[in-house]
Amino acid sequence: MSPWTWTSPYARRQRLRLSGGHVVTAGVVISLVYLFYVFVVPQLLRFRFRTDLSSYDLGLYGFGPSKSYVSFDYESPVLEIAEFESGCDPRYTLIAPRGDSIAHPGPTILDAQGNLVWMKYNWGTTQDFKIQRYRGEDYLTYWEGGEIEGRGYGSWFMLDSSYTQRYVINPVGNYGGDLHEFTITTEGTALVSVYDPIPADLTSVGGPELGWIFDGVFQEIDIETGELLFEWRASKHYPINGTYENLGGRGRDRTSAFDFYHINSVAKNDEGNYIVSARHYHSVSCVDQNTGFVLWTLGGKMNDFVDNSDGEATNFAWQHDARWHNNNTLTLFNNAVHSGRDPESESRGLAIQLDIPERQAKLLAAYYHPQQMRSVSQGNVQVLDDAGRVLVGWGHSAAYSEFSANGQLLCNVHFGASAFFTFGRVVSYRAFKSDWVGYPQTPPDAEVDGDKVFVSWNGATEVTTWRLEVWDSDGLDEVAFGVIAQFEKTGFETEIEIPKDLGPLFRLAALDSMGNILGVTDLLQKDQGTGLESFLNVQNWMTRIALTTSVGGLLVGLYRCIGCGKLFKRARSRSSDYQLLAVNENDERPPV
Ligand SMILES: *[C@@H]1O[C@H](CO)[C@@H](O)[C@H](O)[C@H]1NC(C)=O
Ligand SMILES: *[C@@H]1O[C@H](CO)[C@@H](O)[C@H](O)[C@H]1NC(C)=O
């Protein structure tokens, strides 16, 4: 018997235990591989890694890079701007960034260089932030409220050029205002969207006979009087089975109503009829302004048009933001994808030419993102000028781009890292470019930090210069200020070095390009104690002593308490270098 073949019972047990161990290890490995495959691989596949990504797009500065300020409390997005040919439109950009990677979501205005101009930190969700004209005056308008599964319950707001809230608009009836649309017409009325849960027969889509739908409703409201001028509901004109949305388990009760139509834009054409975009119908409709009858439908199962562009003018899907322009052209944002599981197709802006009497449609141009976007929700197209230059907001993807009328890329801006766009950590429902003049009612903000002063003025568009003025104590009755120097305003926040010989009290005046004073900061004081001085400040010492005593008292109390004494003894014996009441005389000099 060879010693090599003999095994003692003990060894056998060992081997058995070992093989038992192997089974466990194999099990763990298989489980891990399974978990990796089920949970990690799909996540990895969602990353959009490409060879042409910048460090910004790879997320080296974060999912949604942001900038903080000394004189201002909130963080604003940091942009990555790429320009081609004639470059970006010089006007302001309006977005309402939101998502898990946005510290301070809300309506935001940025200049063409990416500097913050104005922002408002809103607690509610903010959408559809843009500039609209009402009665000859420009207003900042947006929706704010709560969002549930892509529908909104809130109100529409209008702020004037001093950022004062002038109008709050709510739908007429027992509804919450929806987040998708707030368009002010040239007649001074508001077009708004509403989602209304009502009972409906869902048998045509395989649902219950007594089911529920979210009806797609829009209203036209007189802004001044709040009077309802027109209301339209999709269920009166379109069957439920015209939808492309899967019923899933929905439609059984009011809260889980089936969103068969999903209105996401309402506008008017030249004749005053309504142009309605329905995402779940893949269609754009023209609705008669008097009767509410559908005059024509472009796209989807009810399409009325012959497509002269091999389907490219009518095969849009899950689209947003249908807008009417001169010469019977229509622009819209064709999301093309609904979820990450949809077949490979690319989101794009579209310009479509319609021949209404002949019911013919032709694609004029398509606007593609250089990194092939798959925006599963949101997005818009704005025509910027008469030459047909176009801005595309990529919605669920934190980007906006500008194109010439025929689709040539001129400007591409990201406000989130594109490798992570699929995760939607930074999004803006729509993006716009516009002129804007703002005169805030708040004073400018300034903060002295050492030998520098930082100054900013949220929303003040006309400031070109900051003027440093010293408080003149000679004037006994009247406070007088002496002009010291002028500094060009740079970006949102201007950093100014305080001259060494400046008196202790000063302020900064905001000047426009004509030299008019638009506002002044509160009276500012040079940093008094720096370093040692403030360290030796009596108050600081009092605080320190109080803190040390109370912390020490707490620790001694804990040490003595029954039951926790042992715990502390053990902790102390392990680290005998440290005493519970450590006062290191070398660190702190006594006050002089
Ligand atoms: C919807 O259902 C009706 C009857 O149930 C049917 O006549 C019609 O063809 C259906 N429409 C579509 C688009 O499936
Ligand atoms: C208007 O549309 C027609 C086609 O319907 C086209 O021939 C014409 O060039 C367009 N005009 C302008 C100014 O775009």
XYZ file of N, CA and C in Angstrom, residues 125-277:
459
model
N -40.323 70.975 -8.413
C -39.724 70.732 -9.723
C -40.044 71.912 -10.633
N -39.071 72.346 -11.415
C -39.272 73.451 -12.350
C -39.131 72.933 -13.774
N -40.062 73.291 -14.639
C -39.962 72.888 -16.049
C -40.421 74.007 -16.968
N -40.043 73.844 -18.238
C -40.493 74.738 -19.296
C -40.137 76.195 -18.996
N -38.896 76.422 -18.579
C -38.438 77.780 -18.267
C -38.053 78.497 -19.561
N -38.715 79.633 -19.802
C -38.429 80.371 -21.033
C -38.861 81.829 -20.884
N -38.582 82.617 -21.915
C -39.002 84.016 -21.917
C -40.149 84.170 -22.906
N -41.236 84.764 -22.428
C -42.392 84.974 -23.294
C -42.864 86.411 -23.167
N -43.486 86.889 -24.255
C -43.966 88.259 -24.294
C -45.450 88.286 -23.960
N -45.811 89.191 -23.068
C -47.216 89.356 -22.713
C -47.500 90.838 -22.586
N -48.448 91.347 -23.366
C -48.819 92.770 -23.356
C -47.594 93.671 -23.508
N -46.736 93.340 -24.451
C -45.585 94.179 -24.777
C -44.421 94.108 -23.807
N -44.489 93.171 -22.858
C -43.436 93.078 -21.851
C -42.889 91.639 -21.830
N -41.574 91.517 -21.617
C -40.993 90.169 -21.526
C -41.120 89.628 -20.103
N -41.466 88.355 -20.005
C -41.581 87.690 -18.700
C -40.757 86.403 -18.703
N -40.209 86.083 -17.542
C -39.662 84.744 -17.337
C -40.851 83.884 -16.938
N -41.044 82.784 -17.638
C -42.192 81.933 -17.316
C -41.715 80.507 -17.082
N -42.364 79.830 -16.143
C -42.031 78.428 -15.898
C -43.165 77.754 -15.140
N -43.112 76.442 -15.130
C -44.033 75.645 -14.320
C -43.276 75.194 -13.075
N -43.958 75.209 -11.934
C -43.358 74.647 -10.728
C -44.412 73.843 -9.981
N -43.998 72.696 -9.474
C -44.931 71.861 -8.722
C -44.338 70.501 -8.430
N -45.217 69.540 -8.197
C -44.795 68.172 -7.923
C -44.972 67.331 -9.173
N -44.102 66.327 -9.328
C -44.158 65.485 -10.516
C -44.395 64.046 -10.112
N -45.355 63.383 -10.757
C -45.591 61.955 -10.533
C -45.589 61.267 -11.890
N -44.651 60.373 -12.103
C -44.559 59.581 -13.339
C -44.715 60.442 -14.596
N -44.006 61.559 -14.629
C -43.989 62.366 -15.846
C -45.178 63.293 -16.015
N -46.092 63.317 -15.035
C -47.186 64.282 -15.083
C -47.014 65.259 -13.937
N -47.517 66.486 -14.147
C -47.280 67.508 -13.127
C -48.545 67.938 -12.422
N -48.377 68.388 -11.168
C -49.469 68.967 -10.392
C -48.928 70.244 -9.771
N -49.136 71.360 -10.457
C -48.558 72.612 -9.992
C -49.194 73.800 -10.681
N -48.402 74.898 -10.776
C -48.906 76.148 -11.350
C -47.878 76.712 -12.316
N -48.336 77.685 -13.106
C -47.428 78.361 -14.032
C -47.166 79.772 -13.516
N -45.915 80.187 -13.602
C -45.489 81.452 -12.998
C -44.947 82.410 -14.057
N -45.160 83.700 -13.798
C -44.615 84.741 -14.680
C -43.907 85.784 -13.823
N -42.593 85.956 -14.066
C -41.812 86.959 -13.341
C -41.454 88.092 -14.311
N -41.522 89.321 -13.828
C -41.176 90.450 -14.698
C -39.666 90.723 -14.648
N -39.239 91.813 -15.283
C -37.800 92.065 -15.429
C -37.115 92.382 -14.092
N -37.910 92.628 -13.024
C -37.291 92.830 -11.703
C -37.338 91.528 -10.900
N -37.713 90.426 -11.555
C -37.805 89.098 -10.942
C -38.923 89.038 -9.894
N -39.875 89.962 -10.043
C -41.052 89.946 -9.170
C -42.114 89.066 -9.810
N -42.723 88.205 -9.004
C -43.778 87.325 -9.508
C -45.025 88.154 -9.778
N -45.453 88.181 -11.036
C -46.589 89.039 -11.387
C -47.861 88.233 -11.621
N -47.735 87.014 -12.124
C -48.918 86.187 -12.368
C -48.633 84.750 -11.938
N -49.639 84.139 -11.315
C -49.623 82.695 -11.089
C -50.878 82.162 -11.759
N -50.697 81.216 -12.669
C -51.830 80.733 -13.450
C -52.123 79.279 -13.081
N -53.384 79.015 -12.858
C -53.821 77.654 -12.562
C -54.894 77.259 -13.565
N -55.018 75.956 -13.824
C -56.067 75.548 -14.747
C -57.450 75.835 -14.152
N -58.438 75.962 -15.035
C -59.806 76.211 -14.576
C -60.444 74.851 -14.288
N -60.983 74.693 -13.087
C -61.552 73.404 -12.696
C -60.702 72.785 -11.612
N -61.113 71.610 -11.204
C -60.438 70.953 -10.090
C -59.235 70.138 -10.583
N -58.262 70.829 -11.184
C -57.090 70.167 -11.748
C -55.813 70.737 -11.161
N -54.734 69.957 -11.246
C -53.405 70.501 -11.027
C -52.862 70.902 -12.392
N -52.115 71.996 -12.444
C -51.508 72.422 -13.699
C -50.379 71.470 -14.068
N -50.346 71.062 -15.332
C -49.350 70.067 -15.750
C -48.061 70.742 -16.212
N -46.968 70.009 -16.074
C -45.621 70.531 -16.301
C -45.261 70.717 -17.770
N -46.058 70.169 -18.712
C -45.573 70.091 -20.089
C -45.654 71.384 -20.884
N -46.704 72.165 -20.648
C -46.883 73.300 -21.559
C -47.435 74.531 -20.889
N -46.826 75.653 -21.213
C -47.358 76.960 -20.845
C -46.916 77.922 -21.935
N -47.784 78.096 -22.935
C -47.473 78.984 -24.053
C -48.376 80.200 -23.994
N -47.777 81.392 -24.071
C -48.564 82.626 -24.124
C -48.751 82.983 -25.594
N -50.004 83.137 -26.000
C -50.296 83.419 -27.408
C -50.151 84.916 -27.679
N -50.162 85.268 -28.955
C -50.067 86.688 -29.316
C -51.310 87.452 -28.870
N -52.398 86.748 -28.598
C -53.616 87.426 -28.110
C -53.604 87.609 -26.596
N -52.500 87.205 -25.944
C -52.407 87.401 -24.494
C -53.148 86.349 -23.696
N -53.329 85.171 -24.293
C -53.945 84.071 -23.552
C -52.890 83.005 -23.279
N -53.203 82.097 -22.360
C -52.267 81.025 -22.019
C -52.800 79.689 -22.514
N -51.932 78.930 -23.176
C -52.257 77.553 -23.544
C -51.556 76.646 -22.543
N -52.332 75.807 -21.857
C -51.753 74.962 -20.811
C -52.273 73.531 -20.924
N -51.468 72.600 -20.423
C -51.859 71.189 -20.477
C -52.350 70.715 -19.105
N -53.238 69.721 -19.128
C -53.831 69.159 -17.909
C -53.977 67.655 -18.112
N -53.713 66.871 -17.067
C -53.982 65.430 -17.128
C -55.144 65.139 -16.195
N -56.232 64.600 -16.770
C -57.458 64.402 -15.994
C -57.821 62.913 -15.960
N -57.777 62.260 -14.793
C -58.159 60.848 -14.739
C -59.677 60.686 -14.817
N -60.127 59.925 -15.813
C -61.571 59.679 -15.970
C -61.801 58.192 -16.270
N -63.020 57.660 -15.979
C -63.312 56.256 -16.301
C -63.403 56.071 -17.817
N -62.979 54.915 -18.310
C -63.052 54.628 -19.749
C -63.006 53.119 -19.982
N -63.589 52.716 -21.082
C -63.587 51.306 -21.494
C -62.223 50.988 -22.113
N -61.491 50.090 -21.486
C -60.138 49.787 -21.969
C -60.062 48.446 -22.701
N -61.217 47.881 -23.075
C -61.187 46.544 -23.706
C -60.416 46.555 -25.026
N -60.438 47.693 -25.752
C -59.750 47.736 -27.050
C -58.231 47.631 -26.910
N -57.713 47.839 -25.703
C -56.264 47.662 -25.492
C -56.015 46.523 -24.494
N -57.037 45.658 -24.322
C -56.856 44.493 -23.465
C -57.009 44.776 -21.986
N -57.674 45.867 -21.665
C -57.861 46.230 -20.262
C -59.302 46.016 -19.831
N -59.644 46.419 -18.610
C -61.001 46.227 -18.095
C -62.021 47.156 -18.765
N -63.268 46.719 -18.742
C -64.328 47.536 -19.337
C -64.532 48.789 -18.482
N -64.461 48.574 -17.169
C -64.521 49.748 -16.293
C -63.082 50.100 -15.895
N -62.443 50.815 -16.781
C -61.048 51.186 -16.535
C -60.912 52.694 -16.381
N -59.671 53.135 -16.285
C -59.387 54.564 -16.107
C -58.314 55.022 -17.091
N -58.516 56.217 -17.631
C -57.461 56.836 -18.449
C -57.108 58.208 -17.869
N -55.881 58.625 -18.152
C -55.548 60.039 -17.975
C -55.910 60.706 -19.284
N -56.976 61.510 -19.257
C -57.342 62.179 -20.497
C -56.335 63.289 -20.769
N -56.010 63.461 -22.059
C -55.124 64.549 -22.469
C -55.971 65.787 -22.695
N -55.800 66.788 -21.829
C -56.634 67.988 -21.881
C -55.742 69.208 -22.093
N -56.214 70.146 -22.925
C -55.551 71.450 -22.894
C -56.600 72.544 -22.756
N -56.176 73.658 -22.172
C -57.072 74.789 -21.964
C -56.435 76.053 -22.514
N -57.297 76.947 -22.979
C -56.837 78.307 -23.284
C -57.488 79.218 -22.252
N -56.650 79.980 -21.529
C -57.112 80.775 -20.391
C -56.741 82.240 -20.610
N -57.660 83.126 -20.291
C -57.359 84.556 -20.317
C -56.476 84.869 -19.102
N -55.260 85.346 -19.349
C -54.304 85.536 -18.242
C -54.794 86.599 -17.257
N -55.380 87.673 -17.785
C -55.792 88.780 -16.913
C -56.984 88.396 -16.035
N -57.971 87.720 -16.624
C -59.201 87.437 -15.876
C -59.266 86.004 -15.342
N -58.435 85.121 -15.862
C -58.481 83.729 -15.439
C -59.635 82.960 -16.065
N -60.324 83.587 -17.011
C -61.490 82.965 -17.641
C -61.063 81.848 -18.605
N -61.838 80.755 -18.595
C -61.569 79.652 -19.523
C -62.177 79.983 -20.877
N -61.332 80.009 -21.929
C -61.822 80.370 -23.257
C -62.065 79.147 -24.125
N -61.309 78.077 -23.857
C -61.432 76.882 -24.700
C -60.878 75.695 -23.937
N -61.530 74.555 -24.086
C -60.986 73.327 -23.489
C -61.184 72.181 -24.469
N -60.204 71.334 -24.546
C -60.255 70.203 -25.484
C -59.784 68.965 -24.762
N -60.449 67.842 -24.998
C -59.975 66.577 -24.409
C -59.828 65.508 -25.474
N -58.707 64.831 -25.427
C -58.344 63.860 -26.460
C -59.372 62.729 -26.561
N -59.938 62.271 -25.431
C -60.810 61.084 -25.437
C -62.080 61.324 -26.254
N -62.456 62.581 -26.495
C -63.663 62.851 -27.278
C -63.392 62.708 -28.773
N -62.116 62.706 -29.142
C -61.781 62.731 -30.566
C -60.913 61.561 -31.022
N -60.280 60.898 -30.087
C -59.374 59.816 -30.480
C -59.654 58.557 -29.654
N -59.619 57.368 -30.313
C -59.844 56.122 -29.569
C -58.621 55.752 -28.726
N -58.870 54.986 -27.687
C -57.779 54.574 -26.796
C -56.763 53.713 -27.557
N -57.258 52.868 -28.488
C -56.330 51.946 -29.146
C -55.464 52.601 -30.219
N -55.535 53.932 -30.348
C -54.589 54.624 -31.223
C -53.243 54.813 -30.544
N -53.145 54.370 -29.298
C -51.932 54.583 -28.515
C -50.826 53.606 -28.894
N -49.584 53.998 -28.615
C -48.427 53.103 -28.738
C -47.920 52.688 -27.357
N -48.515 53.263 -26.330
C -48.077 52.967 -24.965
C -48.646 51.616 -24.543
N -47.822 50.803 -23.862
C -48.316 49.522 -23.355
C -49.167 49.746 -22.119
N -50.269 49.023 -22.058
C -51.159 49.171 -20.910
C -50.466 48.695 -19.638
N -49.707 47.605 -19.748
C -49.066 47.045 -18.556
C -50.140 46.689 -17.541
N -49.880 46.945 -16.287
C -50.888 46.635 -15.266
C -51.765 47.832 -14.945
N -51.692 48.867 -15.776
C -52.374 50.107 -15.413
C -53.835 50.148 -15.868
N -54.521 51.188 -15.423
C -55.883 51.427 -15.885
C -56.970 50.834 -15.012
N -56.564 50.209 -13.869
C -57.569 49.537 -13.038
C -58.203 50.482 -12.022
N -57.493 51.503 -11.640
C -58.083 52.502 -10.740
C -57.612 53.910 -11.110
N -58.145 54.863 -10.388
C -57.936 56.267 -10.728
C -56.452 56.639 -10.683
N -55.768 56.185 -9.626
C -54.375 56.604 -9.466
C -53.452 55.970 -10.507
N -53.841 54.772 -11.001
C -52.984 54.109 -11.992
C -53.567 54.240 -13.393
N -54.339 55.322 -13.616
C -55.004 55.516 -14.908
C -54.017 55.382 -16.075
N -54.535 54.931 -17.224
C -53.710 54.671 -18.401
C -53.528 55.971 -19.195
N -52.277 56.367 -19.357
C -51.938 57.630 -20.031
C -51.840 57.355 -21.534
N -53.015 57.210 -22.189
C -53.014 56.716 -23.581
C -52.546 57.766 -24.583
N -52.666 59.054 -24.260
C -52.435 60.106 -25.258
C -51.167 60.927 -24.964
N -51.081 61.447 -23.770
C -49.914 62.185 -23.276
C -49.609 63.452 -24.089
N -50.410 64.487 -23.821
C -50.154 65.815 -24.419
C -48.839 66.365 -23.884
N -47.972 66.838 -24.769
C -46.776 67.507 -24.255
C -46.457 68.833 -24.931
N -47.258 69.233 -25.915
C -47.139 70.626 -26.371
C -48.433 71.074 -27.026
N -48.722 72.359 -26.877
C -49.883 72.976 -27.515
C -49.442 74.342 -28.024
N -49.743 74.625 -29.275
C -49.402 75.920 -29.853
C -50.539 76.302 -30.792
N -50.419 77.476 -31.400
C -51.419 77.864 -32.394
C -50.727 78.053 -33.734
N -51.450 77.761 -34.813
C -50.905 78.081 -36.137
C -51.392 79.466 -36.547
N -51.010 79.903 -37.767
C -51.340 81.266 -38.230
C -52.838 81.525 -38.193
N -53.617 80.469 -38.444
C -55.075 80.650 -38.533
C -55.747 80.660 -37.169
N -54.985 80.320 -36.134
C -55.569 80.302 -34.796
C -56.049 78.935 -34.363
N -55.802 77.915 -35.205
C -56.134 76.548 -34.784
C -54.997 76.000 -33.931
N -55.309 74.951 -33.157
C -54.348 74.444 -32.186
C -53.492 73.313 -32.773
N -52.209 73.343 -32.486
C -51.271 72.303 -32.903
C -50.880 71.539 -31.634
N -51.255 70.266 -31.560
C -51.106 69.481 -30.328
C -50.174 68.298 -30.566
N -49.177 68.137 -29.696
C -48.294 66.969 -29.779
C -48.715 65.949 -28.725
